Coordinates of C-alpha atoms in Angstrom, one line a residue:
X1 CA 105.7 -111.2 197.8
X2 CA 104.0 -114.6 196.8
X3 CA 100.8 -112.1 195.6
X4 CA 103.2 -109.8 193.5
X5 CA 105.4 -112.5 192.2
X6 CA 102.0 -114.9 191.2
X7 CA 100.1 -111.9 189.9
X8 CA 103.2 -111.5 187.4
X9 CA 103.5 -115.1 186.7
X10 CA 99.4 -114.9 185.7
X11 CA 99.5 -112.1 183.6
X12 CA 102.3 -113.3 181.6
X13 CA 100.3 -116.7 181.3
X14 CA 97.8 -114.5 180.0
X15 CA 100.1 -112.1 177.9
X16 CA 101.8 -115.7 176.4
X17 CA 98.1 -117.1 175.3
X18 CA 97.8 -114.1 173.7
X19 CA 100.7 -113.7 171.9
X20 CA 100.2 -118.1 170.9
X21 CA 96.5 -117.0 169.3
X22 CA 98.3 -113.7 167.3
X23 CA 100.9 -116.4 165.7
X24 CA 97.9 -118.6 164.3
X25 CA 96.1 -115.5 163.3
X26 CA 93.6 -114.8 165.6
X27 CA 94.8 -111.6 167.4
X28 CA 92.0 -109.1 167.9
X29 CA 89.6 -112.4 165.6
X30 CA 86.0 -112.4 167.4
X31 CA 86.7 -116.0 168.8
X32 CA 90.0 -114.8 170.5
X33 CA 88.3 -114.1 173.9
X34 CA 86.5 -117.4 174.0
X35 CA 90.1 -119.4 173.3
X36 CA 91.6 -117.1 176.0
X37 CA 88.9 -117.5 178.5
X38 CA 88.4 -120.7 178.8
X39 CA 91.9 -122.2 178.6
X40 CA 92.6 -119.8 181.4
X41 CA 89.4 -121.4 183.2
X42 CA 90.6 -124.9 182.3
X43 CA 94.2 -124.2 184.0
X44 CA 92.5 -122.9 186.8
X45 CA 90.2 -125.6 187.3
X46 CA 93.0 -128.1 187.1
X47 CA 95.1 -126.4 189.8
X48 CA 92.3 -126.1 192.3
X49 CA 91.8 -129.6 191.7
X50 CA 95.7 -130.5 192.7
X51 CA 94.6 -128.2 195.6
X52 CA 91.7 -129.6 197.0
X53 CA 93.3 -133.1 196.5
X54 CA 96.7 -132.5 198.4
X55 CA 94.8 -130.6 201.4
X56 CA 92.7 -133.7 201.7
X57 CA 94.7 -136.5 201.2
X58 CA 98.0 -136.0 203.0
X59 CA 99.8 -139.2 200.5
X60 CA 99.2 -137.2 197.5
X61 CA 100.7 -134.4 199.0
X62 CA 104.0 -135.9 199.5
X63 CA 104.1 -138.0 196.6
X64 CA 106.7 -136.3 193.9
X65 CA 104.0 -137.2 191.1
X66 CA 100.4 -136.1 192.8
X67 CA 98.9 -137.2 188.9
X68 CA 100.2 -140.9 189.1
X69 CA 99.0 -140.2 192.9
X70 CA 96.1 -140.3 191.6
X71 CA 95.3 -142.1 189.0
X72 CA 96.7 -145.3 191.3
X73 CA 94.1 -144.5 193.3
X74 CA 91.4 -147.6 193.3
X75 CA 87.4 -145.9 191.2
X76 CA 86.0 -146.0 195.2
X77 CA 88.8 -144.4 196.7
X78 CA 88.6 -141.6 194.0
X79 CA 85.3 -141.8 194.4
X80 CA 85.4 -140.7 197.8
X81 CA 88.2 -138.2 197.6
X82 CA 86.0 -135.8 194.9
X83 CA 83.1 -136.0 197.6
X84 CA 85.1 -134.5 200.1
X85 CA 86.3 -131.4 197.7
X86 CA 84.9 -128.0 198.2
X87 CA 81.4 -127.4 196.0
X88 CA 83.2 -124.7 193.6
X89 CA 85.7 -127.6 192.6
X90 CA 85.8 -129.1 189.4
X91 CA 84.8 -132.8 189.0
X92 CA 87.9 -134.2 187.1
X93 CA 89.5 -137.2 186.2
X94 CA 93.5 -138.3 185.5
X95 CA 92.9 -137.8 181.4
X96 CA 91.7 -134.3 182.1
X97 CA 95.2 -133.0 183.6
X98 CA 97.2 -130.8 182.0
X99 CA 100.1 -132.9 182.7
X100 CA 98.4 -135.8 181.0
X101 CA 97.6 -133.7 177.8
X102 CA 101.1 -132.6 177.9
X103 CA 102.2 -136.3 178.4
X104 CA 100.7 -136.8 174.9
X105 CA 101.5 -133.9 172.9
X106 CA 103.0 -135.6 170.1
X107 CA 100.8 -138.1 169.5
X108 CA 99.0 -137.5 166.0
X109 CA 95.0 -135.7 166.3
X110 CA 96.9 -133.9 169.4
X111 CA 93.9 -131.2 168.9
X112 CA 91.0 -133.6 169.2
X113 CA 92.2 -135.1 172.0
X114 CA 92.8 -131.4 173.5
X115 CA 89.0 -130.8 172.3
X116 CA 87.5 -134.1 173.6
X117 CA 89.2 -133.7 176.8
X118 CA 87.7 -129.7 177.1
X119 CA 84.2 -131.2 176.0
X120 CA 84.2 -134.0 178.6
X121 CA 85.0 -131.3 181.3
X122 CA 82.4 -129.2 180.2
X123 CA 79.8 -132.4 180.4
X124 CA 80.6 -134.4 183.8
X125 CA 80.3 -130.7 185.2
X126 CA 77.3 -129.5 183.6
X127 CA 74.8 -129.4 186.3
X128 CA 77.7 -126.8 188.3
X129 CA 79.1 -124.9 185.8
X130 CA 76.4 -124.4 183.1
X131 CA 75.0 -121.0 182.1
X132 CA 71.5 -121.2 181.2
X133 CA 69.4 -119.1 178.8
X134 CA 65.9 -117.8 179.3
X135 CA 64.8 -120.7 176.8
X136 CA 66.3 -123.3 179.3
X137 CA 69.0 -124.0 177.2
X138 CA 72.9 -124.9 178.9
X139 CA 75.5 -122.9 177.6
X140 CA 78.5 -125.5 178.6
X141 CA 81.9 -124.7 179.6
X142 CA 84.0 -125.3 177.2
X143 CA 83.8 -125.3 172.8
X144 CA 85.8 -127.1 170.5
X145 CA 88.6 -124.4 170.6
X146 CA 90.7 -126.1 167.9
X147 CA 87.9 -125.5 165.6
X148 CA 88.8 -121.8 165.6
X149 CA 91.8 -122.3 163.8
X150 CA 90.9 -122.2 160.0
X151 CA 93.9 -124.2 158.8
X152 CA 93.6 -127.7 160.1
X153 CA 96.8 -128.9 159.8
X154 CA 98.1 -126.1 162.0
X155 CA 95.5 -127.2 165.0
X156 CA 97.7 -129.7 166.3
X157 CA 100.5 -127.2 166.9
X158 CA 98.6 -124.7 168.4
X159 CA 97.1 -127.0 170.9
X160 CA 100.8 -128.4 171.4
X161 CA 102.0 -124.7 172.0
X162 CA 98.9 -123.9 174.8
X163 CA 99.6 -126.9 176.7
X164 CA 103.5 -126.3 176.8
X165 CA 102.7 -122.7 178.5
X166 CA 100.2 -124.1 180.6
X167 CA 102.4 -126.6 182.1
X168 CA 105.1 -124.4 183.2
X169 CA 103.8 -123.3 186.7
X170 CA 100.3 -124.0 188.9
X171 CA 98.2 -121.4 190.9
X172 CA 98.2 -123.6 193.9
X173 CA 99.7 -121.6 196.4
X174 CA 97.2 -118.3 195.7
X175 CA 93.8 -120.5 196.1
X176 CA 94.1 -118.3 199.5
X177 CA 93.7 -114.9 198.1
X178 CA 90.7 -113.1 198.4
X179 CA 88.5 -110.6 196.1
X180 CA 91.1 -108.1 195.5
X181 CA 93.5 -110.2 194.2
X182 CA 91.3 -112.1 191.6
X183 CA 89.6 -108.4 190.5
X184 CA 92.9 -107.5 189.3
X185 CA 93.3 -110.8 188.0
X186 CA 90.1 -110.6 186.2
X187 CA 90.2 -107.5 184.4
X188 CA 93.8 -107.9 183.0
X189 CA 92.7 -110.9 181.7
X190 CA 89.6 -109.7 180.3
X191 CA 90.6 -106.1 179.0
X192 CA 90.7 -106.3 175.7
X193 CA 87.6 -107.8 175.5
X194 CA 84.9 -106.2 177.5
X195 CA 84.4 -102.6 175.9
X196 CA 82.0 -100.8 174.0
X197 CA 83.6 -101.9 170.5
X198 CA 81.1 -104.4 170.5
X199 CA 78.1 -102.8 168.8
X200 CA 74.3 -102.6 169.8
X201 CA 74.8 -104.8 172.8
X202 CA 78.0 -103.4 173.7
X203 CA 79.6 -104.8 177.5
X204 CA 80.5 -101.1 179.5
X205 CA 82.5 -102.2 182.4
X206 CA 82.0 -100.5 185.5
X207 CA 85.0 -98.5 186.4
X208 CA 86.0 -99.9 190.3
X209 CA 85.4 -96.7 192.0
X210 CA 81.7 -96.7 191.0
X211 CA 81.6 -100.5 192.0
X212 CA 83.1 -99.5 195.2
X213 CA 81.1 -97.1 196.4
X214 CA 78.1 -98.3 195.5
X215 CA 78.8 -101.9 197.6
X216 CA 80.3 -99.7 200.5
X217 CA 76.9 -97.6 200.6
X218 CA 75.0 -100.2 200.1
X219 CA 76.9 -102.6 203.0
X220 CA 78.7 -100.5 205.3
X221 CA 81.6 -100.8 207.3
X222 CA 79.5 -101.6 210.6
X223 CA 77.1 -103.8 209.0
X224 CA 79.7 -106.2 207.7
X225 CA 80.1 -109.7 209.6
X226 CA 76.1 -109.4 209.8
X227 CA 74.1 -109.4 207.1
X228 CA 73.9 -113.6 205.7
X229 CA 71.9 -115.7 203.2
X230 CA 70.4 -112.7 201.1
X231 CA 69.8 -112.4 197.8
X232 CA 71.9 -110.2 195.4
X233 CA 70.7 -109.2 191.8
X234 CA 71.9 -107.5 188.7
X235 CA 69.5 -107.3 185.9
X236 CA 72.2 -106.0 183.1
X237 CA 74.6 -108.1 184.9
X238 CA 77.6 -107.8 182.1
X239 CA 80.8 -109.2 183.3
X240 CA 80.0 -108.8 186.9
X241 CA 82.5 -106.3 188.3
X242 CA 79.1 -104.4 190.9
X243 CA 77.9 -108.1 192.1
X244 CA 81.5 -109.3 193.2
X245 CA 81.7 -105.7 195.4
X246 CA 78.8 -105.9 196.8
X247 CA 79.6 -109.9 197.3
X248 CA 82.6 -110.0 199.1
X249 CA 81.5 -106.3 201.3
X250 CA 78.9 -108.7 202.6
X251 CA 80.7 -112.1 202.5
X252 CA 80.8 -114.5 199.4
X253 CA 79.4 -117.5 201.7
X254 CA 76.8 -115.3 202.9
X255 CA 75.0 -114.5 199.1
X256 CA 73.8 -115.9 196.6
X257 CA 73.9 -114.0 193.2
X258 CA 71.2 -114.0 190.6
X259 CA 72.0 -112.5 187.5
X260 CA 70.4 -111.6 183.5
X261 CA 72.0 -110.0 180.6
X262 CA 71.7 -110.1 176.8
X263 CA 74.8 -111.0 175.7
X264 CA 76.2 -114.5 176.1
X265 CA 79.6 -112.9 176.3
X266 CA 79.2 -111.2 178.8
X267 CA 77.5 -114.2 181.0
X268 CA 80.6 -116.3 179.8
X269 CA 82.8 -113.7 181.4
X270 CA 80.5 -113.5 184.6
X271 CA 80.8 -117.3 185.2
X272 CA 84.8 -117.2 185.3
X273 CA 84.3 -114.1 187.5
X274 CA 82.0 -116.2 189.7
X275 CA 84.3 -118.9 189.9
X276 CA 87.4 -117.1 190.7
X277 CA 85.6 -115.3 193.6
X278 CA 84.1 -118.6 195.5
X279 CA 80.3 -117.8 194.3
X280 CA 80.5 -121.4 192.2
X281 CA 77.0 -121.7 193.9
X282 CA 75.4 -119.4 192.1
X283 CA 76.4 -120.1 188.5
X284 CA 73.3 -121.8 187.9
X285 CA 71.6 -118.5 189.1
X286 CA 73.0 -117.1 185.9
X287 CA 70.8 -116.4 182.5
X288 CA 71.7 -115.2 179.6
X289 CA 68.7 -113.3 178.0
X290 CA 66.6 -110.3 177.3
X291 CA 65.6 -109.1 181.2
X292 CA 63.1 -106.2 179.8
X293 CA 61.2 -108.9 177.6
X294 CA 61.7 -112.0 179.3
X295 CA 62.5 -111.3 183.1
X296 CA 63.7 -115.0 183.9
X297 CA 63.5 -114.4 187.7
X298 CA 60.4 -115.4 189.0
X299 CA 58.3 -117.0 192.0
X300 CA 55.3 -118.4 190.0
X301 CA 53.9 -115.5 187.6
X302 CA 55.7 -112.4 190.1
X303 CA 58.7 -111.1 189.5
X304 CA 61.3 -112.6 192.4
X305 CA 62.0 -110.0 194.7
X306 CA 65.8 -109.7 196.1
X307 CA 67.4 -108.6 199.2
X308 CA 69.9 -106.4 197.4
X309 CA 70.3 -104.6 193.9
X310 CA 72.6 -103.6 191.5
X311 CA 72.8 -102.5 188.1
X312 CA 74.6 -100.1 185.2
X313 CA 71.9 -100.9 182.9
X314 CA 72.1 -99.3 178.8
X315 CA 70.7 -96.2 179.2
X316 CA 69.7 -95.5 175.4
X317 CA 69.0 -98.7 173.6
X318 CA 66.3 -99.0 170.3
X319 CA 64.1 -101.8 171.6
X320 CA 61.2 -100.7 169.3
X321 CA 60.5 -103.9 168.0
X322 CA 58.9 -105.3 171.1
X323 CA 58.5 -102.0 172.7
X324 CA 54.6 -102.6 172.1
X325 CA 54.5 -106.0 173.8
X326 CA 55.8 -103.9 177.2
X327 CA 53.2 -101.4 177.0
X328 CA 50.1 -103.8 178.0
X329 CA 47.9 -105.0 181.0
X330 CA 50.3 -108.0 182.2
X331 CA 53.2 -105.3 182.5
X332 CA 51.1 -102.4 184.1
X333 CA 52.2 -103.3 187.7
X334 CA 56.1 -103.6 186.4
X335 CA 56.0 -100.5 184.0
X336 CA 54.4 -98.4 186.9
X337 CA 55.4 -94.9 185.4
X338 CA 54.9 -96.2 181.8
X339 CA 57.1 -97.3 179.0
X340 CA 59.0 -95.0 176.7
X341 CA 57.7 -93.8 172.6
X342 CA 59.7 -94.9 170.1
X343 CA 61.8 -91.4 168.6
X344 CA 60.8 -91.3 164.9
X345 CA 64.2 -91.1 163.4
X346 CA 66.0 -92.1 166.5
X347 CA 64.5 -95.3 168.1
X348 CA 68.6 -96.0 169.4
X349 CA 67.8 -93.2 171.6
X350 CA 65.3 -94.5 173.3
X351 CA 65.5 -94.8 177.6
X352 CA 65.7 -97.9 178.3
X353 CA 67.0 -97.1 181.5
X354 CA 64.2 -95.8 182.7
X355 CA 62.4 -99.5 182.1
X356 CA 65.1 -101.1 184.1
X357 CA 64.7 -98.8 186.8
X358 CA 60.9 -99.8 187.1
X359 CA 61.8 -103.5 186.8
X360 CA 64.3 -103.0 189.6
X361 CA 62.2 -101.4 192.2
X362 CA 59.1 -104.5 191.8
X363 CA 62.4 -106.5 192.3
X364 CA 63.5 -105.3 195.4
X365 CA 62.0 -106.8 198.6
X366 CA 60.4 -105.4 201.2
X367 CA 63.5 -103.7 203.4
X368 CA 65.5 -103.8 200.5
X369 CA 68.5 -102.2 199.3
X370 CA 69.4 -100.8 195.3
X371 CA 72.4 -98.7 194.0
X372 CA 71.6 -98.3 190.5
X373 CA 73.5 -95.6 187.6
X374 CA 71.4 -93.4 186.4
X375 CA 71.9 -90.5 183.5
X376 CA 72.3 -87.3 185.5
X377 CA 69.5 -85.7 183.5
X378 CA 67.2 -88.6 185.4
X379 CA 67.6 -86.7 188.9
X380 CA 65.9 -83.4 188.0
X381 CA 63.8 -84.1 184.4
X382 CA 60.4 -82.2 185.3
X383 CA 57.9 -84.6 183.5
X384 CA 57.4 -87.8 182.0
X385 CA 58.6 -91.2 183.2
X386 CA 61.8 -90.0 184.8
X387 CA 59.6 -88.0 187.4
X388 CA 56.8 -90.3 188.0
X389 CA 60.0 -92.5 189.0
X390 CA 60.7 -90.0 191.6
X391 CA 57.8 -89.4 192.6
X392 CA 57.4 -92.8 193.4
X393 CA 60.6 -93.1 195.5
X394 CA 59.6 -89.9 198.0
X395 CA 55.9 -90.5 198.1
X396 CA 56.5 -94.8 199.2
X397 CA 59.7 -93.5 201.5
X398 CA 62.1 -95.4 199.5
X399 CA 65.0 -93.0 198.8
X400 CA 68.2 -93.2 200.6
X401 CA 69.9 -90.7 198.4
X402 CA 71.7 -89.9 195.3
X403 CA 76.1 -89.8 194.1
X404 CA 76.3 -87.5 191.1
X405 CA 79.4 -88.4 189.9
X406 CA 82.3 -86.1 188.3
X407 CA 82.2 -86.3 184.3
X408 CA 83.7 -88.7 182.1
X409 CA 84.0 -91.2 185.1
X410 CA 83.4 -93.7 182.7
X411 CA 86.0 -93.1 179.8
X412 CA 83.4 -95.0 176.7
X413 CA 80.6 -92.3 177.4
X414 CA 80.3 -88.4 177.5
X415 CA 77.1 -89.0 179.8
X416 CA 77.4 -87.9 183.0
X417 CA 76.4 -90.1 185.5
X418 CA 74.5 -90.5 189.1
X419 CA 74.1 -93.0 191.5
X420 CA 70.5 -93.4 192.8
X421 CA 70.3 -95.3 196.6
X422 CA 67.0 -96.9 197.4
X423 CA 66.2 -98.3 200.6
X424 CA 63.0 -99.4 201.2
X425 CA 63.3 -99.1 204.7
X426 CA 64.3 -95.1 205.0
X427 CA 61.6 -93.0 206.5
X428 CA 64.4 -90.4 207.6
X429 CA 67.2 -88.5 206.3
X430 CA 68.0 -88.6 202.4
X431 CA 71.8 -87.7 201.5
X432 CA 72.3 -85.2 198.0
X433 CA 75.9 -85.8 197.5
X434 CA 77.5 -83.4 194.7
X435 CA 80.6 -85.1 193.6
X436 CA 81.2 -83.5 190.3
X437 CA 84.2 -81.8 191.0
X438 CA 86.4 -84.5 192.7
X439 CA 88.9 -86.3 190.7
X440 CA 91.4 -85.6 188.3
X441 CA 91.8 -85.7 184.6
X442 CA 93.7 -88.7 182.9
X443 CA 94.4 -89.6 179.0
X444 CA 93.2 -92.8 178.8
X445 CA 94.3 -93.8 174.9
X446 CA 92.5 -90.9 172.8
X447 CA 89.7 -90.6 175.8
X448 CA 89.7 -88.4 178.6
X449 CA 88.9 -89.6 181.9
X450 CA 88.1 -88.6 185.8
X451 CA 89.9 -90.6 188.2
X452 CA 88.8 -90.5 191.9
X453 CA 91.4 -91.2 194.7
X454 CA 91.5 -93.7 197.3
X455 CA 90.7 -90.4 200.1
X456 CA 87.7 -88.9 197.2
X457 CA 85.9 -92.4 197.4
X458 CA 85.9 -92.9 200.9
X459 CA 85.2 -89.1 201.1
X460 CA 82.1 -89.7 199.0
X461 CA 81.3 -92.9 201.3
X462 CA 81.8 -91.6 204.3
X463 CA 79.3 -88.1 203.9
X464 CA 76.6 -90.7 202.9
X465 CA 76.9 -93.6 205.8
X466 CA 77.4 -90.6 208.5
X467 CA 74.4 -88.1 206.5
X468 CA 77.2 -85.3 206.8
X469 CA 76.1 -82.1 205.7
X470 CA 79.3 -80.5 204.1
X471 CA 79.4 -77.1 202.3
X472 CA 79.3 -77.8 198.3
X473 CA 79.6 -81.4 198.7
X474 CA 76.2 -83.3 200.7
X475 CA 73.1 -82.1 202.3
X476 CA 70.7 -83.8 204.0
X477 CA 66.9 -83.5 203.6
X478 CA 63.1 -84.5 204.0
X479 CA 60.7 -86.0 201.7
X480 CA 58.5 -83.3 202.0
X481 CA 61.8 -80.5 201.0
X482 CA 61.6 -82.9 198.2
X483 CA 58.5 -82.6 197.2
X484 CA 58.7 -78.8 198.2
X485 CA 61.6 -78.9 195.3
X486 CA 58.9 -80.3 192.6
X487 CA 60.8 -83.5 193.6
X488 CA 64.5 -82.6 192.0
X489 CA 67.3 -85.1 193.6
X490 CA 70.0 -82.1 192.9
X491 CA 72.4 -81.5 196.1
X492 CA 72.8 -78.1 194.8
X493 CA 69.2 -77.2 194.6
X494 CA 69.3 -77.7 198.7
X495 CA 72.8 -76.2 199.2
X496 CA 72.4 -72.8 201.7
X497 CA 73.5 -70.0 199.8
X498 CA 75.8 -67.7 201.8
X499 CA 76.4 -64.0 201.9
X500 CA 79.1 -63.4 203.5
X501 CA 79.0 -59.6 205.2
X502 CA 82.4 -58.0 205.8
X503 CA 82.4 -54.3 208.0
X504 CA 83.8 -51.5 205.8
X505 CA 83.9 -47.5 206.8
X506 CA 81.6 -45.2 204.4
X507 CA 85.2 -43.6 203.0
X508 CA 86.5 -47.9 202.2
X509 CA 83.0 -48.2 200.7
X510 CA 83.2 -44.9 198.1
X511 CA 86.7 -45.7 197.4
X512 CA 85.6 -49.1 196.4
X513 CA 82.4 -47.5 194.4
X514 CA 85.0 -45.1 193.1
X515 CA 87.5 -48.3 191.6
X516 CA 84.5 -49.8 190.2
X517 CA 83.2 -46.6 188.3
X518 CA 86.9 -45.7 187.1
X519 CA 87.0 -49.3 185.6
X520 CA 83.2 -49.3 183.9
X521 CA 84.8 -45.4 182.4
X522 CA 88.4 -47.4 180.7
X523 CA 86.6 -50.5 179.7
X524 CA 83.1 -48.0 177.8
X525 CA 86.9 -46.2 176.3
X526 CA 88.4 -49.0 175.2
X527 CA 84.9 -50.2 173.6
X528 CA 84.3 -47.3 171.8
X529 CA 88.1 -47.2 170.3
X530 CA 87.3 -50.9 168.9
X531 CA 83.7 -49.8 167.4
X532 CA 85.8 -47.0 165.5
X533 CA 88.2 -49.4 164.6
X534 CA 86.0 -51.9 163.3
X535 CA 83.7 -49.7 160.9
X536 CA 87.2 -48.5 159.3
X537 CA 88.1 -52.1 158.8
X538 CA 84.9 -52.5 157.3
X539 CA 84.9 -49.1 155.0
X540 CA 88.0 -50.0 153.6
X541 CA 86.5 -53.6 151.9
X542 CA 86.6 -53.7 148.5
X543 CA 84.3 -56.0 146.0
X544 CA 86.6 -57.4 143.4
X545 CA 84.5 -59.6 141.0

């Protein structure tokens, strides 16, 4: 009741902050996320501090004001209190409270103190809570959010209005929850803002069931509880939704996350998912920048190589103008099966899938595990890079098998999609798993959609753990029926094909002979009455100039 009760009280916060940036004109404005985002990180980080403080310091609990609590304290006993907080807590300080802010709402520059107080957040907490870029550059908590309103002398209201809403109720008593709770969280907060609206670098977010299978294939059921301090990875990281599967299937305090993607939006969005989910440790892991031309990652001059990976990377993205820079010496190792030609006419079609899928297997250590998507075309393609992929993959023993999924699982593209499973460690079984005609068709908006159910995923996840071999859905095989099969990762390329004999008497068979002959004799009739009738239609056309 507390989960359903708070997870309506959030989403109206959220709905409110909304409806406060559409009334000083900035509803659907390109800064609207950032203002939404990061007052929602900024309540949040001031609640878990209340937390951490009361479950510490029992006189602060039981004090009816725990802010004057606090700020009474004497610089050493404060001091000493922030030490003891959890790592993922924020470093804070009595002027940072919302109820402080609120406390001096109507004083005159209202929005510069707002700002200032955002800004010195964002600095005493840098070394935490800073995104870097692969130039080394800190991208900081916190903007001047003020600054997005164009009319100054409306700034002070706004500010005034956010801290009124922010004051009226604290998430103290869901710091408990786990994943599921802050996933739902998450994406209502971020859905208008992560889509494929967003041109050339557009964020796609991984619909759940993907993410879900993927981290139960990757971490099953029986391994859970056992697997601790590996690495996780996501080269086209975008707003996180694989890692935080994969994450909390193995156990949040048991990973560490390592992360790259292009868009600073999307690494924004990653460090509030990081920090809702107890992976604070990690932030500093994250980078924003270009993973194909500047991998960030790296022990020395080699790629780092990571216990576990996942990625939806683009799959057709121009990157001619550097495309030359790929194709030399220094990447020949990386770029194993070569880089693709730019398209004359169409360099945005270019694969550059097929370059993260390189970059992903010299990622991976040795005994490691990937679950990356893949175009479905990638699984049977008969030359060029694609191929010398799989080739790869069967030749080292470092397939575990392959998810096609049903069409339109992801409601922003008409591409169908696979899931490819390496595992550097299989020298057995690989599992073909033809899902393409699970699920059920859903309008979402003007787009059309598959949605699995609960019983299809775990169907789907339970054929692959257990290598079942069911009739028009998995088949397991060798490397060398592989190879046999010019190396095609198609289930139904290995399905048996069955006959299926049924005992009839030789006067049941010419009857049947006799049905089918009487048929062929109407439908030829029938034919031959059309034919007539469509050379009269035709004589009786006239030409009128």
């Amino acid at each position: 009741m507390v989960e359903l009760e708070f997870k309506a009280k959030t989403q109206e916060l959220i709905d409110s902050l909304k409806s406060i940036c559409a009334n000083y004109g900035l509803g659907n404005d390109g800064n609207e996320f950032k203002i939404i985002t990061q007052i929602f990180l900024y309540k949040f980080l001031n609640d878990k501090f209340s937390y951490e403080a009361k479950k510490i310091d029992e006189d602060v609990a039981k004090a009816n004001n725990w802010e004057k609590s606090l700020s009474d304290m004497s610089d050493e006993d404060y001091e000493m209190l922030q030490l003891q907080m959890s790592a993922d807590t924020a470093r804070l300080e009595p002027q940072h409270f919302i109820s402080y802010l609120f406390s001096q709402s109507n004083a005159p520059d209202f929005a510069k103190l707002f700002d200032d107080t955002l800004i010195d957040i964002a600095i005493k907490n840098n070394d935490i809570f800073a995104v870097k870029t692969d130039g080394g550059a800190k991208v900081v908590l916190f903007d001047r959010l003020s600054q997005y309103i164009a009319d100054e002398s409306k700034r002070d209201d706004f500010c005034r209005a956010v801290i009124n809403k922010l004051i009226e109720f604290s998430f103290e008593r869901i710091f408990d929850q786990k994943f599921d709770f802050y996933a739902g969280i998450f994406e209502y907060l971020i859905k208008d803002y992560n889509s494929n609206s967003g041109g050339k670098y557009a964020e796609y977010f991984t619909p759940h069931a993907v993410a879900r299978i993927m981290a139960e294939i990757l971490v099953p059921q029986a391994e859970r509880g056992t697997v601790k301090n590996v690495t996780c990875y996501d080269p086209s990281a975008g707003s996180g939704t694989l890692l935080m599967n994969v994450a909390h299937a193995i156990g949040e305090d048991r990973c560490t996350i390592y992360t790259q993607d292009i868009s600073q939006k999307s690494s924004n969005l990653l460090r509030l998912n990081l920090i809702l989910n107890n992976l604070v440790h990690s932030i500093p892991n994250v980078i924003q920048g270009n993973t194909i031309q500047h991998p960030y990652h790296k022990n020395g001059e080699m790629l780092k190589q990571f216990d576990y990976i996942v990625s939806n990377p683009p799959f057709k993205l121009d990157f001619s103008d550097y495309r030359d820079a790929l194709d030399s010496k220094e990447n020949k190792e990386r770029f194993f099966a070569g880089v693709p030609k730019i398209k004359p006419k169409s360099a945005d079609k270019m694969e550059i899938y097929q370059l993260f899928l390189q970059h992903i297997i010299v990622s991976l250590k040795k005994g490691g595990k990937a679950a990356v998507v893949v175009p479905t075309g990638f699984i049977t393609a008969q030359s060029g890079i694609d191929k010398k992929i799989r080739q790869k993959l069967v030749d080292e023993k470092m397939l575990a098998g392959v998810v096609s999924m049903p069409s339109n699982i992801f409601a922003t593209t008409g591409t169908n999609v696979s899931i490819l499973f390496i595992d550097d460690s299989n020298d057995g079984d690989v599992v073909l798993v033809d899902a393409s005609n699970l699920g059920k068709k859903v309008k979402e908006g003007k787009t059309q959609k598959t949605v699995l159910s609960a019983e299809e995923e775990q169907q789907i996840v339970d054929v692959f753990n257990n290598k079942d071999q069911v009739d028009d859905l998995s088949v397991t095989v060798r490397y060398d029926d592989i190879k046999a099969k010019n190396y095609s990762f198609s289930a139904g390329q290995y399905f048996e094909v069955k006959i299926e004999y049924v005992d009839i008497t030789a006067k049941e068979f010419k009857e049947k002979m006799q049905g089918y002959t009487d048929n062929l004799d109407q439908l030829f009739s029938e034919s031959s009455k059309l034919e007539d009738e469509i050379k009269k239609q035709l004589a009786g056309l006239n030409y009128e100039g």
